[in-house]
Amino acid sequence: MNDPGPDSWRRFTSPEESDAAMLEAWQNEQWSAAASFCGALAAPEANLEILQSLVTPESLERWGDFRAVAARYATIEDPAYGSVVNPAFDTEDVGYFKVLRGVSQNYQVVDEQPMLVAAVVTVVRHPFEKRWMVEAFGEMVRPESIPCMRGDTARWDGQQRRRFDVVPMDAWLTQHGTKRMDGSGTYNFPETPRWNREGGGKIELDVSMLEGRVSVAEAVQARRRMSPVRPKDRVRYFLAHDLYDASYLPCRTPNSLNLKHVSVYGNMTKIAQWTPPGQDQLSNVQAHRRWWDQPDRVTLESLRTEVSDE
């Protein structure tokens, strides 16, 4: 922050400390909902589906195409996020995420100090959605002014919108793959995103998994719909906290055909640092690929608990 006076109220942190603090923050559902929303504002057109999934259904019409709020966010010089979401004083179901201005170096607050807050993201634990969602950006909104806190919940019957919230620490995750039929006894599981998918040239920035410890048959159905299970089909299992500890970010991203779909991203703190200013960290291929291509990245194979053919 560009603030005058002595720095006795703060302690500047090392890159390692900052990375650890950010990883812990991403595991907080309130914080990750707000941070994902702010990150997606860098490219509102490309991230429209993500933005729509992050806001409360009652506020969806008010956001429009998100260009107005994206323009406001773009005026914040050197934005950074507070590491704590402060609850409303009269309910824990509403929280306030701080966007700071002019932060050129990471630090930890060690004493009380007024903060130069550029904007506040109001998040709410939505009673129908059963997850934390964004209600407003700018000034904090009191609980009594939030429709879903008054019981005015909105439900929609149209096409399912893609959610984007983190997987709980204690969750199991399942990945589908195959056993190589060359007698080597080895397996073929996706280890990195499919940067160039066959057909249509679509690029993926994540590795797909399923939430839960599911069978081979269920994994095949989720991935290949009506295709039968083949003798070479396999699944491997992961514990979410192992992925978090290795700097992966597993997010729930269900769709109408696969309600258990999980997208496993790389370390979003590093990816944000490697994304050029003004570009969207959620869709910058070069930044994502740089993280996945690191020679010291902890491989998914080293984190799996077992492989099963059942």
C-alpha positions in Angstrom: 0.0 0.0 0.0 1.2 3.6 -0.7 0.7 4.8 2.8 2.8 7.3 4.8 4.3 6.8 8.3 6.4 4.1 9.9 5.9 0.4 9.1 5.8 -0.8 12.7 2.3 -2.1 12.1 3.3 -4.5 9.4 6.0 -7.1 8.6 7.0 -7.6 5.0 6.9 -11.3 4.1 9.1 -13.5 1.9 7.8 -15.0 -1.3 7.6 -18.4 0.4 5.5 -17.0 3.3 3.2 -15.2 0.9 2.7 -18.3 -1.2 1.8 -20.3 1.9 -0.6 -17.7 3.1 -2.3 -17.4 -0.3 -2.7 -21.2 -0.6 -4.4 -21.2 2.8 -6.6 -18.4 1.8 -7.7 -20.2 -1.4 -8.9 -23.1 0.7 -11.4 -20.7 2.5 -14.7 -20.9 0.6 -15.6 -17.2 1.3 -12.2 -15.9 0.2 -12.0 -18.1 -2.9 -15.4 -17.1 -4.1 -14.6 -13.4 -3.9 -11.0 -13.8 -5.2 -12.3 -15.9 -8.2 -14.8 -13.2 -8.9 -12.2 -10.4 -8.9 -9.8 -12.5 -11.1 -12.5 -13.2 -13.6 -13.2 -9.4 -14.0 -10.0 -9.1 -16.0 -11.8 -10.5 -19.0 -15.6 -10.3 -18.4 -16.6 -11.4 -21.9 -14.4 -14.5 -21.8 -15.4 -15.3 -18.2 -19.1 -14.5 -18.4 -20.1 -18.0 -17.5 -17.8 -18.1 -14.5 -18.9 -14.7 -13.3 -22.6 -15.7 -13.6 -21.9 -18.8 -11.5 -20.2 -16.8 -8.7 -22.9 -14.3 -8.0 -26.2 -14.8 -6.2 -29.2 -15.6 -8.5 -31.1 -12.7 -7.0 -28.4 -10.2 -8.1 -27.7 -11.7 -11.6 -29.8 -9.3 -13.6 -28.3 -6.3 -11.8 -24.7 -7.3 -12.9 -25.7 -7.2 -16.6 -22.7 -8.3 -18.7 -20.2 -7.4 -15.9 -18.4 -4.8 -18.0 -19.3 -1.9 -15.6 -17.9 -3.6 -12.5 -14.9 -4.8 -14.5 -14.2 -1.2 -15.6 -14.4 -0.1 -12.0 -12.0 -2.9 -10.9 -9.6 -1.9 -13.6 -9.2 1.5 -12.1 -7.6 0.0 -8.9 -3.9 0.5 -9.2 -1.8 -2.5 -8.0 -4.8 -4.4 -6.5 -4.2 -6.9 -3.7 -6.6 -8.8 -1.4 -6.9 -8.9 2.3 -6.2 -12.4 3.7 -9.3 -12.4 5.9 -13.0 -12.2 5.1 -14.5 -10.2 7.9 -18.0 -11.4 9.0 -20.9 -9.0 9.5 -21.2 -8.2 13.2 -24.7 -9.8 13.5 -24.4 -12.9 11.3 -21.7 -15.3 10.1 -23.6 -15.8 6.9 -22.4 -12.6 5.3 -18.7 -11.6 4.9 -16.7 -8.7 3.5 -13.6 -9.3 1.3 -11.2 -6.3 1.0 -9.6 -5.2 -2.3 -6.6 -3.0 -1.4 -5.0 -0.4 -3.6 -1.3 0.3 -4.4 0.2 -2.9 -2.9 3.6 -3.4 -4.4 5.0 -5.8 -1.8 3.3 -8.5 0.3 3.1 -7.9 4.1 1.5 -9.2 7.2 -0.4 -6.8 9.5 1.0 -7.1 13.1 -0.8 -4.2 14.7 -4.1 -2.3 14.3 -3.9 0.1 11.4 -6.6 1.7 9.2 -6.4 0.0 5.7 -6.8 1.8 2.4 -9.6 -0.3 1.0 -10.4 0.4 -2.7 -13.5 -1.8 -2.8 -15.3 -4.5 -0.7 -16.8 -7.7 -2.1 -19.9 -8.7 -0.1 -20.3 -12.5 0.0 -23.2 -14.5 1.4 -23.7 -18.1 2.3 -26.7 -18.6 0.0 -29.4 -20.7 1.8 -30.6 -22.4 -1.4 -27.3 -22.8 -3.2 -25.6 -24.0 0.0 -22.4 -22.2 -0.9 -20.7 -18.8 -0.6 -21.6 -16.4 -3.5 -21.0 -12.8 -4.4 -23.7 -10.3 -3.7 -22.1 -6.9 -4.4 -18.8 -5.1 -5.3 -17.9 -1.7 -4.1 -19.4 -0.7 -0.8 -20.3 -3.3 1.8 -23.9 -4.3 1.9 -25.7 -5.0 5.2 -27.4 -8.4 5.7 -30.9 -6.9 5.9 -30.3 -5.4 2.4 -29.5 -8.8 0.8 -32.5 -10.5 -0.7 -31.6 -14.1 0.1 -31.0 -13.1 3.8 -34.6 -11.8 3.9 -35.9 -15.1 2.5 -36.3 -13.7 -1.1 -34.4 -16.5 -2.8 -34.5 -16.9 -6.5 -34.5 -20.2 -8.4 -34.0 -20.6 -12.1 -35.2 -23.4 -14.4 -33.0 -22.6 -17.4 -29.8 -24.2 -18.4 -27.5 -25.1 -15.5 -24.9 -22.5 -14.8 -21.4 -23.6 -14.1 -20.3 -23.3 -10.4 -16.8 -22.4 -9.3 -16.1 -23.2 -5.7 -13.3 -25.1 -4.0 -13.4 -28.8 -3.0 -13.4 -29.5 0.7 -10.1 -30.5 2.3 -11.4 -33.9 3.3 -12.9 -34.9 0.0 -11.9 -37.8 -2.2 -11.3 -37.2 -5.9 -11.3 -39.8 -8.7 -9.6 -39.6 -12.1 -10.4 -41.9 -15.0 -7.6 -43.4 -17.1 -6.5 -46.6 -18.7 -4.1 -49.5 -18.3 -1.5 -49.8 -21.0 -2.0 -53.1 -22.9 1.6 -53.6 -23.7 2.3 -55.9 -20.7 4.3 -53.1 -18.9 1.8 -52.9 -16.1 1.8 -49.2 -16.3 -1.2 -46.8 -16.7 -2.2 -43.8 -18.8 -3.8 -41.0 -16.7 -3.8 -37.3 -17.7 -1.0 -35.7 -15.9 -1.4 -32.2 -17.3 -4.2 -30.3 -19.0 -4.9 -31.1 -22.6 -3.6 -27.9 -24.1 -4.9 -28.8 -27.6 -7.9 -31.0 -27.5 -8.8 -33.0 -30.6 -11.8 -31.6 -32.4 -12.5 -27.9 -32.5 -9.2 -26.8 -31.1 -10.5 -26.3 -27.6 -7.9 -25.7 -25.0 -8.1 -26.9 -21.4 -6.3 -25.3 -18.5 -7.2 -27.9 -15.9 -7.1 -31.6 -15.3 -10.6 -33.2 -14.9 -11.6 -35.4 -12.0 -14.8 -36.4 -10.2 -15.6 -35.5 -6.6 -15.9 -38.6 -4.4 -14.5 -42.1 -4.5 -16.4 -43.4 -7.5 -16.2 -46.7 -9.4 -14.8 -47.4 -12.9 -18.3 -47.7 -14.3 -19.4 -44.4 -12.9 -16.3 -42.6 -14.1 -16.7 -44.0 -17.6 -20.3 -43.0 -17.7 -19.4 -39.4 -16.6 -16.6 -39.1 -19.2 -17.9 -41.1 -22.1 -21.7 -41.1 -21.5 -23.1 -44.3 -23.1 -19.8 -46.1 -23.9 -19.4 -49.5 -22.2 -16.6 -50.1 -19.7 -13.5 -51.6 -21.4 -11.1 -54.1 -19.8 -8.4 -51.4 -19.8 -10.4 -48.7 -18.0 -9.0 -47.7 -14.5 -9.5 -45.0 -11.9 -7.0 -43.6 -9.5 -7.9 -41.8 -6.2 -6.7 -38.7 -4.5 -7.3 -36.9 -1.2 -8.0 -33.3 -1.7 -5.7 -32.1 1.1 -2.8 -33.9 -0.6 -3.5 -31.8 -3.8 -3.7 -28.6 -1.8 -0.4 -29.4 0.0 1.2 -29.7 -3.4 -0.1 -26.3 -4.5 -2.9 -27.7 -6.8 -6.4 -26.0 -6.6 -9.3 -28.4 -7.1 -12.5 -26.6 -7.8 -16.1 -27.9 -8.3 -17.1 -27.2 -11.8 -20.3 -29.3 -12.4 -22.2 -29.2 -15.7 -25.5 -30.5 -16.8 -24.0 -33.9 -17.9 -21.5 -34.3 -15.0 -22.6 -33.0 -11.6 -19.5 -34.3 -9.9 -17.0 -32.7 -12.3 -13.9 -31.1 -10.7 -11.3 -29.0 -12.4 -7.8 -29.3 -10.9 -5.9 -26.1 -11.5 -2.3 -25.2 -10.8 -1.1 -22.7 -8.1 -3.2 -19.7 -8.9 -0.9 -17.4 -6.9 2.0 -18.2 -9.2 -0.2 -18.2 -12.3 -1.4 -14.7 -11.4 2.2 -13.5 -10.9 3.1 -14.8 -14.4 0.1 -13.3 -16.1 0.9 -10.0 -17.9 -0.9 -6.9 -16.6 -4.3 -6.4 -18.0 -4.7 -10.1 -19.0 -7.0 -12.7 -17.4 -5.2 -15.1 -15.2 -8.0 -17.7 -15.5 -7.5 -18.1 -19.2 -3.9 -17.2 -19.9 -2.5 -20.3 -21.5 1.2 -19.3 -21.2 1.0 -18.7 -17.4 -0.9 -21.9 -16.8 1.5 -23.9 -18.9 4.5 -22.4 -17.2 3.3 -23.7 -13.9 2.4 -27.2 -15.1 5.8 -27.5 -17.0 7.9 -26.7 -13.9 10.5 -29.6 -13.5 10.0 -29.5 -9.7 6.2 -29.7 -9.8 4.8 -32.5 -7.6 3.2 -34.9 -10.1 -0.3 -36.2 -9.7 1.0 -39.7 -10.0 3.1 -39.3 -6.9 0.0 -38.1 -5.0 -2.5 -40.8 -5.9 -3.5 -43.3 -3.2 -4.3 -46.2 -5.4 -5.4 -47.4 -8.8 -8.5 -49.6 -9.1 -10.2 -51.6 -11.9 -13.5 -51.9 -9.9 
